[in-house]
Amino acid sequence: MTYGEVVGSLWATIQEKDYQGKKLLIVEGIDLAEGTKTGETIIAIDLVDAGIGDKVLVIYEGGSARLALKDEKTCAEAVVAGVVDQIKLIPSYETRRNLR
Amino acid sequence: MILGKVIGKITATQKDEKLKGASLRIVQLINHQGKKEGSPAAAVDFVQCADQDLVYLVKGREASLPWRPEDAPIDLGIVGIVKEMNKIE
């Protein structure tokens, strides 16, 4: 899964039917060890009511996304699967993460 | 899914028979701040977008799911035209 921060949301009226009524979030990837932005932007369907600024876990692979959406035929590849409360790293990584 | 800007169109009469009738668009993939991501790509348009539209796309196997007949060779599909976007900076 990809770790990232919700930096916005997105609306579309003209879209594939699978997206009707789904909330789309803009997530920016964050490096789990360094805590720095990876520059990767992911548009993901929100399944856990994540808000802007939340740190989240994104499933960024079609097969698992379709399982999470409980619909084998939906054309989506990314879903927000969880909101992260806390990250704990082993000491050697923790110091590096805080030094940044 | 990923963001992209529609910058052109491709016409290809000689192509895989399952792609007959597919509208092929040229898309420049971007991040949410508009920075280009890689070089432009060809995508099948599922939502009748226009040039210059800001769209979002799906990659991989899922891009072929909206297309009929099934199991067409598509790995990038335009699935929505962005109407509005709000982002924190």
JSON list of N, CA and C in Angstrom, two decimals, chain A residues 45-89:
[
{"chain": "A", "resi": 45, "resn": "ILE", "atom": "N", "xyz": [-10.51, 6.61, -4.67]},
{"chain": "A", "resi": 45, "resn": "ILE", "atom": "CA", "xyz": [-11.90, 6.62, -4.18]},
{"chain": "A", "resi": 45, "resn": "ILE", "atom": "C", "xyz": [-11.84, 6.46, -2.67]},
{"chain": "A", "resi": 46, "resn": "ASP", "atom": "N", "xyz": [-12.55, 7.35, -1.96]},
{"chain": "A", "resi": 46, "resn": "ASP", "atom": "CA", "xyz": [-12.50, 7.34, -0.49]},
{"chain": "A", "resi": 46, "resn": "ASP", "atom": "C", "xyz": [-13.49, 6.31, 0.05]},
{"chain": "A", "resi": 47, "resn": "LEU", "atom": "N", "xyz": [-12.98, 5.37, 0.85]},
{"chain": "A", "resi": 47, "resn": "LEU", "atom": "CA", "xyz": [-13.86, 4.36, 1.46]},
{"chain": "A", "resi": 47, "resn": "LEU", "atom": "C", "xyz": [-13.95, 4.52, 2.97]},
{"chain": "A", "resi": 48, "resn": "VAL", "atom": "N", "xyz": [-13.14, 5.48, 3.51]},
{"chain": "A", "resi": 48, "resn": "VAL", "atom": "CA", "xyz": [-13.08, 5.57, 4.98]},
{"chain": "A", "resi": 48, "resn": "VAL", "atom": "C", "xyz": [-13.34, 6.98, 5.48]},
{"chain": "A", "resi": 49, "resn": "ASP", "atom": "N", "xyz": [-13.96, 7.83, 4.63]},
{"chain": "A", "resi": 49, "resn": "ASP", "atom": "CA", "xyz": [-14.28, 9.20, 5.05]},
{"chain": "A", "resi": 49, "resn": "ASP", "atom": "C", "xyz": [-13.06, 9.98, 5.52]},
{"chain": "A", "resi": 50, "resn": "ALA", "atom": "N", "xyz": [-11.97, 9.87, 4.76]},
{"chain": "A", "resi": 50, "resn": "ALA", "atom": "CA", "xyz": [-10.76, 10.61, 5.13]},
{"chain": "A", "resi": 50, "resn": "ALA", "atom": "C", "xyz": [-10.98, 12.08, 4.77]},
{"chain": "A", "resi": 51, "resn": "GLY", "atom": "N", "xyz": [-10.36, 12.96, 5.57]},
{"chain": "A", "resi": 51, "resn": "GLY", "atom": "CA", "xyz": [-10.51, 14.40, 5.30]},
{"chain": "A", "resi": 51, "resn": "GLY", "atom": "C", "xyz": [-9.21, 14.98, 4.78]},
{"chain": "A", "resi": 52, "resn": "ILE", "atom": "N", "xyz": [-9.27, 16.22, 4.33]},
{"chain": "A", "resi": 52, "resn": "ILE", "atom": "CA", "xyz": [-8.08, 16.87, 3.80]},
{"chain": "A", "resi": 52, "resn": "ILE", "atom": "C", "xyz": [-7.08, 17.04, 4.95]},
{"chain": "A", "resi": 53, "resn": "GLY", "atom": "N", "xyz": [-5.80, 16.69, 4.70]},
{"chain": "A", "resi": 53, "resn": "GLY", "atom": "CA", "xyz": [-4.78, 16.80, 5.73]},
{"chain": "A", "resi": 53, "resn": "GLY", "atom": "C", "xyz": [-4.54, 15.48, 6.44]},
{"chain": "A", "resi": 54, "resn": "ASP", "atom": "N", "xyz": [-5.47, 14.51, 6.29]},
{"chain": "A", "resi": 54, "resn": "ASP", "atom": "CA", "xyz": [-5.28, 13.20, 6.94]},
{"chain": "A", "resi": 54, "resn": "ASP", "atom": "C", "xyz": [-4.13, 12.44, 6.29]},
{"chain": "A", "resi": 55, "resn": "LYS", "atom": "N", "xyz": [-3.41, 11.68, 7.13]},
{"chain": "A", "resi": 55, "resn": "LYS", "atom": "CA", "xyz": [-2.43, 10.74, 6.58]},
{"chain": "A", "resi": 55, "resn": "LYS", "atom": "C", "xyz": [-3.17, 9.43, 6.34]},
{"chain": "A", "resi": 56, "resn": "VAL", "atom": "N", "xyz": [-3.02, 8.89, 5.13]},
{"chain": "A", "resi": 56, "resn": "VAL", "atom": "CA", "xyz": [-3.84, 7.73, 4.78]},
{"chain": "A", "resi": 56, "resn": "VAL", "atom": "C", "xyz": [-3.02, 6.62, 4.14]},
{"chain": "A", "resi": 57, "resn": "LEU", "atom": "N", "xyz": [-3.65, 5.44, 4.03]},
{"chain": "A", "resi": 57, "resn": "LEU", "atom": "CA", "xyz": [-3.08, 4.31, 3.29]},
{"chain": "A", "resi": 57, "resn": "LEU", "atom": "C", "xyz": [-3.92, 4.12, 2.03]},
{"chain": "A", "resi": 58, "resn": "VAL", "atom": "N", "xyz": [-3.23, 4.07, 0.89]},
{"chain": "A", "resi": 58, "resn": "VAL", "atom": "CA", "xyz": [-3.95, 3.94, -0.38]},
{"chain": "A", "resi": 58, "resn": "VAL", "atom": "C", "xyz": [-3.60, 2.59, -0.99]},
{"chain": "A", "resi": 59, "resn": "ILE", "atom": "N", "xyz": [-4.65, 1.85, -1.36]},
{"chain": "A", "resi": 59, "resn": "ILE", "atom": "CA", "xyz": [-4.43, 0.62, -2.14]},
{"chain": "A", "resi": 59, "resn": "ILE", "atom": "C", "xyz": [-4.32, 1.08, -3.59]},
{"chain": "A", "resi": 60, "resn": "TYR", "atom": "N", "xyz": [-3.11, 0.91, -4.19]},
{"chain": "A", "resi": 60, "resn": "TYR", "atom": "CA", "xyz": [-2.89, 1.46, -5.52]},
{"chain": "A", "resi": 60, "resn": "TYR", "atom": "C", "xyz": [-2.64, 0.32, -6.51]},
{"chain": "A", "resi": 61, "resn": "GLU", "atom": "N", "xyz": [-3.58, -0.62, -6.53]},
{"chain": "A", "resi": 61, "resn": "GLU", "atom": "CA", "xyz": [-3.46, -1.74, -7.47]},
{"chain": "A", "resi": 61, "resn": "GLU", "atom": "C", "xyz": [-4.87, -2.20, -7.79]},
{"chain": "A", "resi": 62, "resn": "GLY", "atom": "N", "xyz": [-5.16, -2.36, -9.10]},
{"chain": "A", "resi": 62, "resn": "GLY", "atom": "CA", "xyz": [-6.53, -2.57, -9.54]},
{"chain": "A", "resi": 62, "resn": "GLY", "atom": "C", "xyz": [-7.25, -3.74, -8.90]},
{"chain": "A", "resi": 63, "resn": "GLY", "atom": "N", "xyz": [-6.57, -4.90, -8.87]},
{"chain": "A", "resi": 63, "resn": "GLY", "atom": "CA", "xyz": [-7.26, -6.07, -8.36]},
{"chain": "A", "resi": 63, "resn": "GLY", "atom": "C", "xyz": [-7.75, -5.86, -6.94]},
{"chain": "A", "resi": 64, "resn": "SER", "atom": "N", "xyz": [-6.85, -5.37, -6.10]},
{"chain": "A", "resi": 64, "resn": "SER", "atom": "CA", "xyz": [-7.25, -5.18, -4.69]},
{"chain": "A", "resi": 64, "resn": "SER", "atom": "C", "xyz": [-8.25, -4.05, -4.55]},
{"chain": "A", "resi": 65, "resn": "ALA", "atom": "N", "xyz": [-8.11, -3.03, -5.41]},
{"chain": "A", "resi": 65, "resn": "ALA", "atom": "CA", "xyz": [-9.06, -1.91, -5.33]},
{"chain": "A", "resi": 65, "resn": "ALA", "atom": "C", "xyz": [-10.46, -2.42, -5.65]},
{"chain": "A", "resi": 66, "resn": "ARG", "atom": "N", "xyz": [-10.55, -3.27, -6.67]},
{"chain": "A", "resi": 66, "resn": "ARG", "atom": "CA", "xyz": [-11.88, -3.80, -7.04]},
{"chain": "A", "resi": 66, "resn": "ARG", "atom": "C", "xyz": [-12.45, -4.66, -5.93]},
{"chain": "A", "resi": 67, "resn": "LEU", "atom": "N", "xyz": [-11.55, -5.38, -5.20]},
{"chain": "A", "resi": 67, "resn": "LEU", "atom": "CA", "xyz": [-12.04, -6.19, -4.06]},
{"chain": "A", "resi": 67, "resn": "LEU", "atom": "C", "xyz": [-12.58, -5.27, -2.97]},
{"chain": "A", "resi": 68, "resn": "ALA", "atom": "N", "xyz": [-11.82, -4.17, -2.73]},
{"chain": "A", "resi": 68, "resn": "ALA", "atom": "CA", "xyz": [-12.25, -3.24, -1.68]},
{"chain": "A", "resi": 68, "resn": "ALA", "atom": "C", "xyz": [-13.58, -2.59, -2.07]},
{"chain": "A", "resi": 69, "resn": "LEU", "atom": "N", "xyz": [-13.78, -2.39, -3.35]},
{"chain": "A", "resi": 69, "resn": "LEU", "atom": "CA", "xyz": [-15.02, -1.75, -3.83]},
{"chain": "A", "resi": 69, "resn": "LEU", "atom": "C", "xyz": [-16.14, -2.76, -4.00]},
{"chain": "A", "resi": 70, "resn": "LYS", "atom": "N", "xyz": [-15.80, -4.05, -3.75]},
{"chain": "A", "resi": 70, "resn": "LYS", "atom": "CA", "xyz": [-16.79, -5.15, -3.83]},
{"chain": "A", "resi": 70, "resn": "LYS", "atom": "C", "xyz": [-17.49, -5.16, -5.19]},
{"chain": "A", "resi": 71, "resn": "ASP", "atom": "N", "xyz": [-16.70, -4.87, -6.27]},
{"chain": "A", "resi": 71, "resn": "ASP", "atom": "CA", "xyz": [-17.32, -4.89, -7.61]},
{"chain": "A", "resi": 71, "resn": "ASP", "atom": "C", "xyz": [-16.24, -5.29, -8.60]},
{"chain": "A", "resi": 72, "resn": "GLU", "atom": "N", "xyz": [-16.36, -6.51, -9.12]},
{"chain": "A", "resi": 72, "resn": "GLU", "atom": "CA", "xyz": [-15.34, -7.06, -9.99]},
{"chain": "A", "resi": 72, "resn": "GLU", "atom": "C", "xyz": [-15.15, -6.27, -11.28]},
{"chain": "A", "resi": 73, "resn": "LYS", "atom": "N", "xyz": [-16.16, -5.52, -11.67]},
{"chain": "A", "resi": 73, "resn": "LYS", "atom": "CA", "xyz": [-16.11, -4.93, -13.01]},
{"chain": "A", "resi": 73, "resn": "LYS", "atom": "C", "xyz": [-15.82, -3.43, -12.97]},
{"chain": "A", "resi": 74, "resn": "THR", "atom": "N", "xyz": [-15.52, -2.89, -11.77]},
{"chain": "A", "resi": 74, "resn": "THR", "atom": "CA", "xyz": [-15.38, -1.44, -11.73]},
{"chain": "A", "resi": 74, "resn": "THR", "atom": "C", "xyz": [-14.00, -1.02, -12.22]},
{"chain": "A", "resi": 75, "resn": "CYS", "atom": "N", "xyz": [-13.95, 0.08, -12.99]},
{"chain": "A", "resi": 75, "resn": "CYS", "atom": "CA", "xyz": [-12.66, 0.46, -13.59]},
{"chain": "A", "resi": 75, "resn": "CYS", "atom": "C", "xyz": [-11.96, 1.47, -12.68]},
{"chain": "A", "resi": 76, "resn": "ALA", "atom": "N", "xyz": [-11.56, 1.01, -11.51]},
{"chain": "A", "resi": 76, "resn": "ALA", "atom": "CA", "xyz": [-10.83, 1.90, -10.60]},
{"chain": "A", "resi": 76, "resn": "ALA", "atom": "C", "xyz": [-9.58, 1.16, -10.15]},
{"chain": "A", "resi": 77, "resn": "GLU", "atom": "N", "xyz": [-8.52, 1.92, -9.83]},
{"chain": "A", "resi": 77, "resn": "GLU", "atom": "CA", "xyz": [-7.29, 1.22, -9.43]},
{"chain": "A", "resi": 77, "resn": "GLU", "atom": "C", "xyz": [-6.75, 1.72, -8.11]},
{"chain": "A", "resi": 78, "resn": "ALA", "atom": "N", "xyz": [-7.42, 2.73, -7.49]},
{"chain": "A", "resi": 78, "resn": "ALA", "atom": "CA", "xyz": [-6.87, 3.26, -6.23]},
{"chain": "A", "resi": 78, "resn": "ALA", "atom": "C", "xyz": [-8.02, 3.59, -5.29]},
{"chain": "A", "resi": 79, "resn": "VAL", "atom": "N", "xyz": [-7.88, 3.10, -4.04]},
{"chain": "A", "resi": 79, "resn": "VAL", "atom": "CA", "xyz": [-8.88, 3.43, -3.02]},
{"chain": "A", "resi": 79, "resn": "VAL", "atom": "C", "xyz": [-8.17, 3.79, -1.74]},
{"chain": "A", "resi": 80, "resn": "VAL", "atom": "N", "xyz": [-8.75, 4.73, -0.97]},
{"chain": "A", "resi": 80, "resn": "VAL", "atom": "CA", "xyz": [-8.20, 5.07, 0.34]},
{"chain": "A", "resi": 80, "resn": "VAL", "atom": "C", "xyz": [-8.75, 4.03, 1.31]},
{"chain": "A", "resi": 81, "resn": "ALA", "atom": "N", "xyz": [-7.84, 3.22, 1.85]},
{"chain": "A", "resi": 81, "resn": "ALA", "atom": "CA", "xyz": [-8.28, 2.07, 2.63]},
{"chain": "A", "resi": 81, "resn": "ALA", "atom": "C", "xyz": [-8.16, 2.31, 4.13]},
{"chain": "A", "resi": 82, "resn": "GLY", "atom": "N", "xyz": [-7.47, 3.38, 4.54]},
{"chain": "A", "resi": 82, "resn": "GLY", "atom": "CA", "xyz": [-7.34, 3.57, 5.98]},
{"chain": "A", "resi": 82, "resn": "GLY", "atom": "C", "xyz": [-6.76, 4.92, 6.32]},
{"chain": "A", "resi": 83, "resn": "VAL", "atom": "N", "xyz": [-7.10, 5.42, 7.51]},
{"chain": "A", "resi": 83, "resn": "VAL", "atom": "CA", "xyz": [-6.51, 6.68, 7.99]},
{"chain": "A", "resi": 83, "resn": "VAL", "atom": "C", "xyz": [-5.49, 6.30, 9.06]},
{"chain": "A", "resi": 84, "resn": "VAL", "atom": "N", "xyz": [-4.26, 6.81, 8.90]},
{"chain": "A", "resi": 84, "resn": "VAL", "atom": "CA", "xyz": [-3.17, 6.41, 9.80]},
{"chain": "A", "resi": 84, "resn": "VAL", "atom": "C", "xyz": [-3.20, 7.28, 11.05]},
{"chain": "A", "resi": 85, "resn": "ASP", "atom": "N", "xyz": [-3.17, 6.63, 12.24]},
{"chain": "A", "resi": 85, "resn": "ASP", "atom": "CA", "xyz": [-3.09, 7.40, 13.48]},
{"chain": "A", "resi": 85, "resn": "ASP", "atom": "C", "xyz": [-1.65, 7.65, 13.87]},
{"chain": "A", "resi": 86, "resn": "GLN", "atom": "N", "xyz": [-0.83, 6.60, 13.78]},
{"chain": "A", "resi": 86, "resn": "GLN", "atom": "CA", "xyz": [0.53, 6.75, 14.28]},
{"chain": "A", "resi": 86, "resn": "GLN", "atom": "C", "xyz": [1.48, 5.86, 13.50]},
{"chain": "A", "resi": 87, "resn": "ILE", "atom": "N", "xyz": [2.74, 6.32, 13.34]},
{"chain": "A", "resi": 87, "resn": "ILE", "atom": "CA", "xyz": [3.77, 5.50, 12.70]},
{"chain": "A", "resi": 87, "resn": "ILE", "atom": "C", "xyz": [4.88, 5.29, 13.72]},
{"chain": "A", "resi": 88, "resn": "LYS", "atom": "N", "xyz": [5.32, 4.07, 13.91]},
{"chain": "A", "resi": 88, "resn": "LYS", "atom": "CA", "xyz": [6.43, 3.78, 14.84]},
{"chain": "A", "resi": 88, "resn": "LYS", "atom": "C", "xyz": [7.51, 3.05, 14.04]},
{"chain": "A", "resi": 89, "resn": "LEU", "atom": "N", "xyz": [8.73, 3.59, 14.01]},
{"chain": "A", "resi": 89, "resn": "LEU", "atom": "CA", "xyz": [9.83, 2.95, 13.27]},
{"chain": "A", "resi": 89, "resn": "LEU", "atom": "C", "xyz": [10.88, 2.46, 14.25]}
]
